[in-house]
PDB file of C-alpha atoms in Angstrom:
ATOM      1  CA  MET A   1     -11.431 -10.587 -15.701  1.00 64.00           C
ATOM      2  CA  ASP A   2     -10.014 -12.909 -18.522  1.00 87.00           C
ATOM      3  CA  ARG A   3      -7.248 -15.280 -17.224  1.00 89.00           C
ATOM      4  CA  GLU A   4      -5.363 -14.490 -20.130  1.00 92.00           C
ATOM      5  CA  VAL A   5      -5.320 -10.982 -19.794  1.00 94.00           C
ATOM      6  CA  VAL A   6      -4.622 -11.433 -15.746  1.00 95.00           C
ATOM      7  CA  GLN A   7      -1.158 -13.728 -16.798  1.00 95.00           C
ATOM      8  CA  ALA A   8      -0.228 -10.804 -19.200  1.00 96.00           C
ATOM      9  CA  ILE A   9      -0.413  -8.427 -16.135  1.00 97.00           C
ATOM     10  CA  ASP A  10       1.675 -11.304 -14.113  1.00 96.00           C
ATOM     11  CA  ARG A  11       4.002 -11.739 -16.715  1.00 97.00           C
ATOM     12  CA  VAL A  12       4.672  -7.780 -16.755  1.00 97.00           C
ATOM     13  CA  ILE A  13       4.914  -7.290 -12.959  1.00 97.00           C
ATOM     14  CA  HIS A  14       7.462 -10.089 -12.856  1.00 96.00           C
ATOM     15  CA  GLU A  15      10.106  -8.247 -15.204  1.00 95.00           C
ATOM     16  CA  ILE A  16       9.263  -5.431 -13.087  1.00 95.00           C
ATOM     17  CA  HIS A  17      10.641  -7.419 -10.215  1.00 95.00           C
ATOM     18  CA  ARG A  18      13.817  -8.593 -12.394  1.00 93.00           C
ATOM     19  CA  ASN A  19      14.567  -5.440 -13.774  1.00 92.00           C
ATOM     20  CA  LEU A  20      14.039  -2.709 -11.032  1.00 89.00           C
ATOM     21  CA  GLY A  21      17.526  -1.290 -11.618  1.00 90.00           C
ATOM     22  CA  GLU A  22      16.750  -0.760 -15.384  1.00 91.00           C
ATOM     23  CA  ARG A  23      14.894   1.653 -17.387  1.00 91.00           C
ATOM     24  CA  ILE A  24      11.448  -0.126 -17.692  1.00 93.00           C
ATOM     25  CA  THR A  25       9.220   2.415 -19.841  1.00 95.00           C
ATOM     26  CA  ILE A  26       5.046   1.509 -20.369  1.00 96.00           C
ATOM     27  CA  ASP A  27       5.821   0.583 -24.227  1.00 97.00           C
ATOM     28  CA  ASP A  28       8.141  -1.843 -23.036  1.00 96.00           C
ATOM     29  CA  MET A  29       5.651  -3.068 -20.266  1.00 97.00           C
ATOM     30  CA  ALA A  30       2.845  -2.872 -23.118  1.00 97.00           C
ATOM     31  CA  ARG A  31       5.395  -5.018 -25.425  1.00 96.00           C
ATOM     32  CA  ILE A  32       5.956  -7.695 -22.640  1.00 96.00           C
ATOM     33  CA  ALA A  33       2.131  -8.208 -22.671  1.00 96.00           C
ATOM     34  CA  MET A  34       1.443  -7.871 -26.340  1.00 95.00           C
ATOM     35  CA  PHE A  35      -1.122  -5.700 -25.674  1.00 95.00           C
ATOM     36  CA  SER A  36      -0.980  -1.892 -27.594  1.00 95.00           C
ATOM     37  CA  LYS A  37       0.074   0.703 -25.063  1.00 95.00           C
ATOM     38  CA  PHE A  38      -3.551   2.208 -24.650  1.00 95.00           C
ATOM     39  CA  HIS A  39      -5.010  -1.290 -23.941  1.00 95.00           C
ATOM     40  CA  PHE A  40      -2.715  -2.430 -21.914  1.00 97.00           C
ATOM     41  CA  THR A  41      -2.491   1.049 -19.840  1.00 97.00           C
ATOM     42  CA  ARG A  42      -6.001   0.656 -19.078  1.00 96.00           C
ATOM     43  CA  LEU A  43      -6.495  -3.620 -18.061  1.00 96.00           C
ATOM     44  CA  PHE A  44      -3.399  -2.521 -15.713  1.00 97.00           C
ATOM     45  CA  GLN A  45      -5.246  -0.352 -13.659  1.00 96.00           C
ATOM     46  CA  ARG A  46      -8.041  -2.079 -13.944  1.00 95.00           C
ATOM     47  CA  VAL A  47      -5.948  -5.570 -12.492  1.00 96.00           C
ATOM     48  CA  THR A  48      -3.765  -3.962 -10.017  1.00 96.00           C
ATOM     49  CA  GLY A  49      -6.202  -1.241  -8.920  1.00 95.00           C
ATOM     50  CA  ILE A  50      -2.880   1.936  -9.806  1.00 97.00           C
ATOM     51  CA  PRO A  51      -1.455   2.365 -13.319  1.00 97.00           C
ATOM     52  CA  PRO A  52       1.568   0.909 -14.323  1.00 97.00           C
ATOM     53  CA  ALA A  53       3.872   3.876 -13.696  1.00 95.00           C
ATOM     54  CA  ARG A  54       2.640   3.929 -10.151  1.00 96.00           C
ATOM     55  CA  PHE A  55       2.819   0.203  -9.826  1.00 97.00           C
ATOM     56  CA  LEU A  56       6.921   0.250 -11.196  1.00 97.00           C
ATOM     57  CA  TYR A  57       7.469   3.106  -8.642  1.00 95.00           C
ATOM     58  CA  ALA A  58       5.808   1.265  -5.557  1.00 97.00           C
ATOM     59  CA  VAL A  59       7.603  -2.037  -6.686  1.00 97.00           C
ATOM     60  CA  ARG A  60      10.938   0.045  -6.375  1.00 97.00           C
ATOM     61  CA  LEU A  61      10.475   1.878  -3.229  1.00 97.00           C
ATOM     62  CA  GLN A  62       9.262  -1.509  -1.512  1.00 96.00           C
ATOM     63  CA  GLU A  63      12.510  -3.079  -2.437  1.00 97.00           C
ATOM     64  CA  ALA A  64      14.229   0.014  -1.283  1.00 97.00           C
ATOM     65  CA  LYS A  65      12.459  -0.682   2.462  1.00 97.00           C
ATOM     66  CA  ARG A  66      13.837  -3.917   2.126  1.00 96.00           C
ATOM     67  CA  LEU A  67      17.239  -3.039   0.981  1.00 97.00           C
ATOM     68  CA  LEU A  68      17.277  -0.898   3.936  1.00 98.00           C
ATOM     69  CA  LEU A  69      16.559  -3.358   6.809  1.00 96.00           C
ATOM     70  CA  SER A  70      18.563  -6.108   5.769  1.00 96.00           C
ATOM     71  CA  THR A  71      21.837  -4.918   4.394  1.00 97.00           C
ATOM     72  CA  SER A  72      23.949  -2.493   4.935  1.00 97.00           C
ATOM     73  CA  LEU A  73      24.279  -1.034   1.528  1.00 97.00           C
ATOM     74  CA  THR A  74      24.082   3.270   1.651  1.00 98.00           C
ATOM     75  CA  VAL A  75      20.809   5.593   0.358  1.00 98.00           C
ATOM     76  CA  THR A  76      23.126   6.593  -2.721  1.00 97.00           C
ATOM     77  CA  GLU A  77      23.415   2.638  -3.430  1.00 97.00           C
ATOM     78  CA  ILE A  78      20.026   1.791  -2.882  1.00 98.00           C
ATOM     79  CA  SER A  79      18.427   4.533  -4.921  1.00 97.00           C
ATOM     80  CA  THR A  80      21.020   3.806  -7.816  1.00 96.00           C
ATOM     81  CA  MET A  81      19.996  -0.159  -7.231  1.00 95.00           C
ATOM     82  CA  ILE A  82      16.598   0.293  -7.913  1.00 96.00           C
ATOM     83  CA  GLY A  83      16.831   2.473 -11.149  1.00 93.00           C
ATOM     84  CA  TYR A  84      16.761   6.239  -9.777  1.00 94.00           C
ATOM     85  CA  SER A  85      19.416   8.616 -10.971  1.00 92.00           C
ATOM     86  CA  SER A  86      18.889  11.245  -8.489  1.00 95.00           C
ATOM     87  CA  LEU A  87      19.230  11.121  -5.093  1.00 96.00           C
ATOM     88  CA  GLY A  88      17.507  13.926  -4.483  1.00 96.00           C
ATOM     89  CA  THR A  89      14.022  12.553  -6.637  1.00 96.00           C
ATOM     90  CA  PHE A  90      14.423   9.014  -5.014  1.00 97.00           C
ATOM     91  CA  SER A  91      14.390  10.446  -0.834  1.00 97.00           C
ATOM     92  CA  THR A  92      11.337  12.964  -1.725  1.00 97.00           C
ATOM     93  CA  ARG A  93       9.682  10.566  -3.310  1.00 97.00           C
ATOM     94  CA  PHE A  94      10.106   7.772  -0.568  1.00 98.00           C
ATOM     95  CA  LYS A  95       9.422  10.146   2.135  1.00 97.00           C
ATOM     96  CA  SER A  96       6.223  11.483   0.399  1.00 96.00           C
ATOM     97  CA  CYS A  97       4.773   7.901  -0.202  1.00 97.00           C
ATOM     98  CA  VAL A  98       6.805   6.164   3.128  1.00 97.00           C
ATOM     99  CA  GLY A  99       6.638   9.137   5.823  1.00 95.00           C
ATOM    100  CA  LEU A 100      10.241   9.254   6.827  1.00 96.00           C
ATOM    101  CA  SER A 101      13.124   9.496   5.446  1.00 97.00           C
ATOM    102  CA  PRO A 102      14.936   6.834   4.068  1.00 98.00           C
ATOM    103  CA  THR A 103      17.787   7.277   7.044  1.00 98.00           C
ATOM    104  CA  ALA A 104      14.619   7.595   9.493  1.00 97.00           C
ATOM    105  CA  TYR A 105      13.240   4.510   8.054  1.00 97.00           C
ATOM    106  CA  ARG A 106      16.701   2.598   8.465  1.00 97.00           C
ATOM    107  CA  GLU A 107      17.344   3.995  12.137  1.00 96.00           C
ATOM    108  CA  LEU A 108      13.792   3.353  13.020  1.00 95.00           C
ATOM    109  CA  ARG A 109      13.956  -0.648  11.401  1.00 94.00           C
ATOM    110  CA  GLY A 110      10.991  -0.144   9.537  1.00 94.00           C
ATOM    111  CA  PHE A 111       8.554   1.474  11.705  1.00 92.00           C
ATOM    112  CA  THR A 112       6.987   4.967  12.608  1.00 92.00           C
ATOM    113  CA  PRO A 113       6.521   6.486  15.962  1.00 89.00           C
ATOM    114  CA  GLN A 114       2.899   7.698  14.910  1.00 88.00           C
ATOM    115  CA  ILE A 115       1.007   8.345  11.563  1.00 91.00           C
ATOM    116  CA  PRO A 116      -0.229  11.490  11.108  1.00 87.00           C
ATOM    117  CA  THR A 117      -3.906  11.932   8.995  1.00 87.00           C
ATOM    118  CA  ASP A 118      -4.191  14.401   6.090  1.00 78.00           C
ATOM    119  CA  ASP A 119      -6.356  16.757   7.748  1.00 65.00           C
ATOM    120  CA  GLY A 120      -5.617  19.902   6.286  1.00 59.00           C
ATOM    121  CA  ARG A 121      -7.923  20.352   3.293  1.00 51.00           C
ATOM    122  CA  ARG A 122     -10.481  17.941   3.880  1.00 54.00           C
ATOM    123  CA  THR A 123     -12.073  19.003   7.871  1.00 54.00           C
ATOM    124  CA  ARG A 124     -14.779  20.881   6.186  1.00 62.00           C
ATOM    125  CA  GLY A 125     -18.279  19.887   4.995  1.00 70.00           C
ATOM    126  CA  HIS A 126     -20.092  16.717   5.711  1.00 80.00           C
ATOM    127  CA  THR A 127     -18.769  13.675   7.397  1.00 86.00           C
ATOM    128  CA  VAL A 128     -19.638  10.446   8.114  1.00 89.00           C
ATOM    129  CA  THR A 129     -18.491   7.531  10.515  1.00 90.00           C
ATOM    130  CA  ILE A 130     -17.857   3.987   8.817  1.00 92.00           C
ATOM    131  CA  ARG A 131     -18.254   0.853  10.813  1.00 93.00           C
ATOM    132  CA  GLY A 132     -17.367  -2.386   9.855  1.00 95.00           C
ATOM    133  CA  ARG A 133     -15.636  -5.461  10.532  1.00 95.00           C
ATOM    134  CA  VAL A 134     -12.184  -6.649   9.487  1.00 94.00           C
ATOM    135  CA  ARG A 135     -12.207 -10.729   8.938  1.00 91.00           C
ATOM    136  CA  LEU A 136      -8.931 -12.500   8.763  1.00 84.00           C
ATOM    137  CA  GLN A 137      -9.390 -16.175   6.829  1.00 73.00           C
ATOM    138  CA  SER A 138      -7.488 -18.103   9.475  1.00 66.00           C
ATOM    139  CA  PRO A 139      -9.556 -17.458  12.565  1.00 60.00           C
ATOM    140  CA  ALA A 140      -6.427 -18.278  14.284  1.00 56.00           C
ATOM    141  CA  VAL A 141      -4.290 -15.633  13.704  1.00 60.00           C
ATOM    142  CA  HIS A 142      -4.764 -12.357  16.098  1.00 70.00           C
ATOM    143  CA  ASP A 143      -2.394 -10.393  14.749  1.00 82.00           C
ATOM    144  CA  PRO A 144      -3.126  -6.508  15.226  1.00 90.00           C
ATOM    145  CA  VAL A 145      -4.388  -4.780  11.915  1.00 92.00           C
ATOM    146  CA  PHE A 146      -3.454  -1.240  10.404  1.00 94.00           C
ATOM    147  CA  LEU A 147      -6.877   0.678   9.280  1.00 95.00           C
ATOM    148  CA  GLY A 148      -6.524   3.516   6.670  1.00 96.00           C
ATOM    149  CA  VAL A 149      -9.020   5.363   4.433  1.00 96.00           C
ATOM    150  CA  PHE A 150      -6.989   6.433   0.690  1.00 96.00           C
ATOM    151  CA  PRO A 151      -8.086   8.296  -1.800  1.00 95.00           C
ATOM    152  CA  GLU A 152      -6.130   5.453  -4.391  1.00 95.00           C
ATOM    153  CA  PRO A 153      -6.341   1.692  -3.205  1.00 95.00           C
ATOM    154  CA  ILE A 154      -2.520   1.983  -2.309  1.00 96.00           C
ATOM    155  CA  ALA A 155      -1.379   2.698   0.860  1.00 96.00           C
ATOM    156  CA  GLN A 156       1.409   5.568   0.763  1.00 95.00           C
ATOM    157  CA  GLY A 157       1.518   8.735   2.109  1.00 94.00           C
ATOM    158  CA  SER A 158      -1.379   9.728   4.944  1.00 93.00           C
ATOM    159  CA  PRO A 159      -4.427   8.830   5.496  1.00 96.00           C
ATOM    160  CA  ILE A 160      -7.228  10.576   5.185  1.00 94.00           C
ATOM    161  CA  ARG A 161      -8.358   8.767   8.833  1.00 94.00           C
ATOM    162  CA  CYS A 162      -6.632   5.712  10.105  1.00 94.00           C
ATOM    163  CA  ALA A 163      -7.197   3.167  13.517  1.00 93.00           C
ATOM    164  CA  PHE A 164      -5.029   0.276  14.764  1.00 92.00           C
ATOM    165  CA  LEU A 165      -7.028  -2.406  15.526  1.00 92.00           C
ATOM    166  CA  ARG A 166      -5.914  -5.115  18.827  1.00 89.00           C
ATOM    167  CA  ARG A 167      -6.902  -7.998  16.269  1.00 88.00           C
ATOM    168  CA  PRO A 168      -9.105  -8.424  13.460  1.00 91.00           C
ATOM    169  CA  GLY A 169     -13.001  -7.427  14.378  1.00 93.00           C
ATOM    170  CA  PRO A 170     -15.066  -4.033  14.818  1.00 95.00           C
ATOM    171  CA  PHE A 171     -13.817  -0.741  13.542  1.00 95.00           C
ATOM    172  CA  VAL A 172     -15.575   2.686  14.137  1.00 94.00           C
ATOM    173  CA  LEU A 173     -13.622   5.364  11.822  1.00 94.00           C
ATOM    174  CA  ASP A 174     -15.376   8.842  12.748  1.00 91.00           C
ATOM    175  CA  ARG A 175     -15.180  11.935  10.487  1.00 90.00           C
ATOM    176  CA  VAL A 176     -14.481  10.573   7.221  1.00 92.00           C
ATOM    177  CA  PRO A 177     -14.942  13.233   4.895  1.00 92.00           C
ATOM    178  CA  GLN A 178     -17.061  13.533   1.463  1.00 89.00           C
ATOM    179  CA  GLY A 179     -15.002  11.944  -0.951  1.00 91.00           C
ATOM    180  CA  THR A 180     -14.702   8.043  -3.181  1.00 93.00           C
ATOM    181  CA  TRP A 181     -12.301   6.747  -0.811  1.00 95.00           C
ATOM    182  CA  TYR A 182     -10.349   3.323  -0.040  1.00 96.00           C
ATOM    183  CA  LEU A 183     -10.758   1.479   2.956  1.00 96.00           C
ATOM    184  CA  LEU A 184      -6.833  -0.993   3.195  1.00 97.00           C
ATOM    185  CA  ALA A 185      -5.965  -2.746   5.857  1.00 95.00           C
ATOM    186  CA  GLN A 186      -2.680  -4.937   6.364  1.00 93.00           C
ATOM    187  CA  ALA A 187      -2.549  -7.416   9.359  1.00 90.00           C
ATOM    188  CA  VAL A 188       1.173  -6.573  11.522  1.00 84.00           C
ATOM    189  CA  ARG A 189       2.362  -9.466  12.831  1.00 74.00           C
ATOM    190  CA  ALA A 190       3.494  -8.322  16.310  1.00 63.00           C
ATOM    191  CA  GLU A 191       6.796 -10.776  16.453  1.00 60.00           C
ATOM    192  CA  SER A 192       8.305  -9.086  13.624  1.00 61.00           C
ATOM    193  CA  GLU A 193      11.620  -7.303  14.654  1.00 58.00           C
ATOM    194  CA  THR A 194      11.678  -4.890  11.544  1.00 60.00           C
ATOM    195  CA  GLY A 195       8.562  -3.308   9.492  1.00 57.00           C
ATOM    196  CA  LEU A 196       9.057  -6.339   6.761  1.00 62.00           C
ATOM    197  CA  ASP A 197       8.008  -9.579   7.537  1.00 60.00           C
ATOM    198  CA  ASP A 198       9.103 -13.012   5.386  1.00 61.00           C
ATOM    199  CA  GLY A 199       6.035 -14.024   3.433  1.00 71.00           C
ATOM    200  CA  PRO A 200       2.939 -12.757   1.898  1.00 82.00           C
ATOM    201  CA  PRO A 201       1.321 -10.199   4.667  1.00 87.00           C
ATOM    202  CA  ASN A 202      -2.339 -10.720   5.113  1.00 91.00           C
ATOM    203  CA  ILE A 203      -4.373  -7.185   3.095  1.00 94.00           C
ATOM    204  CA  GLY A 204      -8.007  -5.952   2.237  1.00 94.00           C
ATOM    205  CA  VAL A 205      -9.282  -3.628   0.251  1.00 95.00           C
ATOM    206  CA  HIS A 206     -12.552  -2.425  -0.006  1.00 95.00           C
ATOM    207  CA  GLY A 207     -13.676   0.363  -2.126  1.00 92.00           C
ATOM    208  CA  PRO A 208     -14.270   2.067  -4.249  1.00 94.00           C
ATOM    209  CA  LEU A 209     -16.686   3.731  -0.978  1.00 92.00           C
ATOM    210  CA  SER A 210     -18.537   7.103  -2.067  1.00 91.00           C
ATOM    211  CA  VAL A 211     -19.176   9.520   0.925  1.00 88.00           C
ATOM    212  CA  ARG A 212     -21.906  11.713   0.085  1.00 86.00           C
ATOM    213  CA  PRO A 213     -24.453  14.011   2.433  1.00 78.00           C
ATOM    214  CA  GLY A 214     -26.788  11.248   3.983  1.00 75.00           C
ATOM    215  CA  SER A 215     -24.624   8.598   2.744  1.00 78.00           C
ATOM    216  CA  VAL A 216     -24.526   5.575   5.589  1.00 77.00           C
ATOM    217  CA  HIS A 217     -22.037   3.159   5.886  1.00 79.00           C
ATOM    218  CA  THR A 218     -22.163   0.738   8.872  1.00 78.00           C
ATOM    219  CA  ALA A 219     -21.648  -2.701   7.578  1.00 86.00           C
ATOM    220  CA  ILE A 220     -18.216  -3.123   5.769  1.00 93.00           C
ATOM    221  CA  ASP A 221     -17.340  -6.746   5.658  1.00 93.00           C
ATOM    222  CA  LEU A 222     -13.434  -6.109   5.093  1.00 94.00           C
ATOM    223  CA  ARG A 223     -12.103  -9.482   4.801  1.00 93.00           C
ATOM    224  CA  LEU A 224      -7.970  -9.840   4.698  1.00 93.00           C
ATOM    225  CA  ARG A 225      -6.265 -12.353   2.850  1.00 92.00           C
ATOM    226  CA  PRO A 226      -2.129 -12.822   1.149  1.00 92.00           C
ATOM    227  CA  SER A 227      -1.316 -10.718  -0.628  1.00 93.00           C
ATOM    228  CA  ARG A 228      -0.658 -11.302  -4.560  1.00 93.00           C
ATOM    229  CA  PRO A 229       2.051 -10.194  -7.286  1.00 93.00           C
ATOM    230  CA  LEU A 230      -0.607  -8.726  -8.270  1.00 95.00           C
ATOM    231  CA  ASP A 231      -1.309  -6.073  -5.572  1.00 96.00           C
ATOM    232  CA  PRO A 232       0.567  -2.979  -4.742  1.00 95.00           C
ATOM    233  CA  PRO A 233       2.455  -3.083  -1.902  1.00 94.00           C
ATOM    234  CA  VAL A 234       1.745  -1.191   1.165  1.00 94.00           C
ATOM    235  CA  LEU A 235       4.616   1.380   1.404  1.00 95.00           C
ATOM    236  CA  LEU A 236       3.345   3.392   4.536  1.00 95.00           C
ATOM    237  CA  ALA A 237       5.574   2.624   7.320  1.00 94.00           C
ATOM    238  CA  LEU A 238       3.662   1.559  10.302  1.00 91.00           C
ATOM    239  CA  LEU A 239       3.647   1.994  13.996  1.00 87.00           C
ATOM    240  CA  ASP A 240       5.226  -0.315  16.253  1.00 78.00           C
ATOM    241  CA  VAL A 241       2.781  -2.804  17.179  1.00 65.00           C
ATOM    242  CA  ARG A 242       4.969  -3.468  20.340  1.00 56.00           C
ATOM    243  CA  GLN A 243       4.533   0.214  21.574  1.00 57.00           C
ATOM    244  CA  LYS A 244       1.916   1.179  23.748  1.00 44.00           C
ATOM    245  CA  ALA A 245       1.123   3.545  21.154  1.00 42.00           C
ATOM    246  CA  LEU A 246      -0.909   0.377  20.000  1.00 47.00           C
ATOM    247  CA  SER A 247      -3.255   0.971  22.716  1.00 50.00           C
ATOM    248  CA  ALA A 248      -5.023   3.537  21.504  1.00 48.00           C
ATOM    249  CA  SER A 249      -7.865   2.251  18.850  1.00 43.00           C
ATOM    250  CA  ALA A 250      -6.783   5.042  16.762  1.00 44.00           C
ATOM    251  CA  ILE A 251      -4.170   7.393  15.143  1.00 44.00           C
TER     252      ILE A 251
END
């Protein structure tokens, strides 16, 4: 990707973070990037993996997660601070993406007791087993790892399949249905007292991955690296790795 394009998208993301409580349109973003609206939208998705409007609400929800855990602000105050005029819209989107209501997320300190998979409409037809290995840039780090299969390169909502690994290493995901998917992973710091940590988390993305009849996926190498501003945030609330739920390798 052209360096100037990446710098332009990075500039837009910086402005998104600076003005979360303000109304920000795609036209505004395109002007900041100094591209036409159509060209900007196409380049933004190519760089980040998701459309600019989706990136905007993901950053807003990530900030809401932080505020819920680090302040005593009410849910209404937080929704207003991050640019929502409707508390109902904010709460609905938060629960859909994070997996918990804002109140439950705060009460559980950013963790969830379980991560349900999206089995409802994808259990029939051809499925495959996906095998591979999760690697970390620093081999001295042995944090547990969340691994999920998602329809887009953003960890939100219910994954198609998911697993928790005690540490980076081999993984197996069974019964992955037909479709085009992304493998998303995040190392979860075991010493963390909340679902959010200081500093960028280690994440990994592999995809798009096409699952078709007869396809075989047995040697995926998923490397974790520190997340960057250009990466969509992980919105899904993760398991509390201090609990014995981690003893099961898959959810």
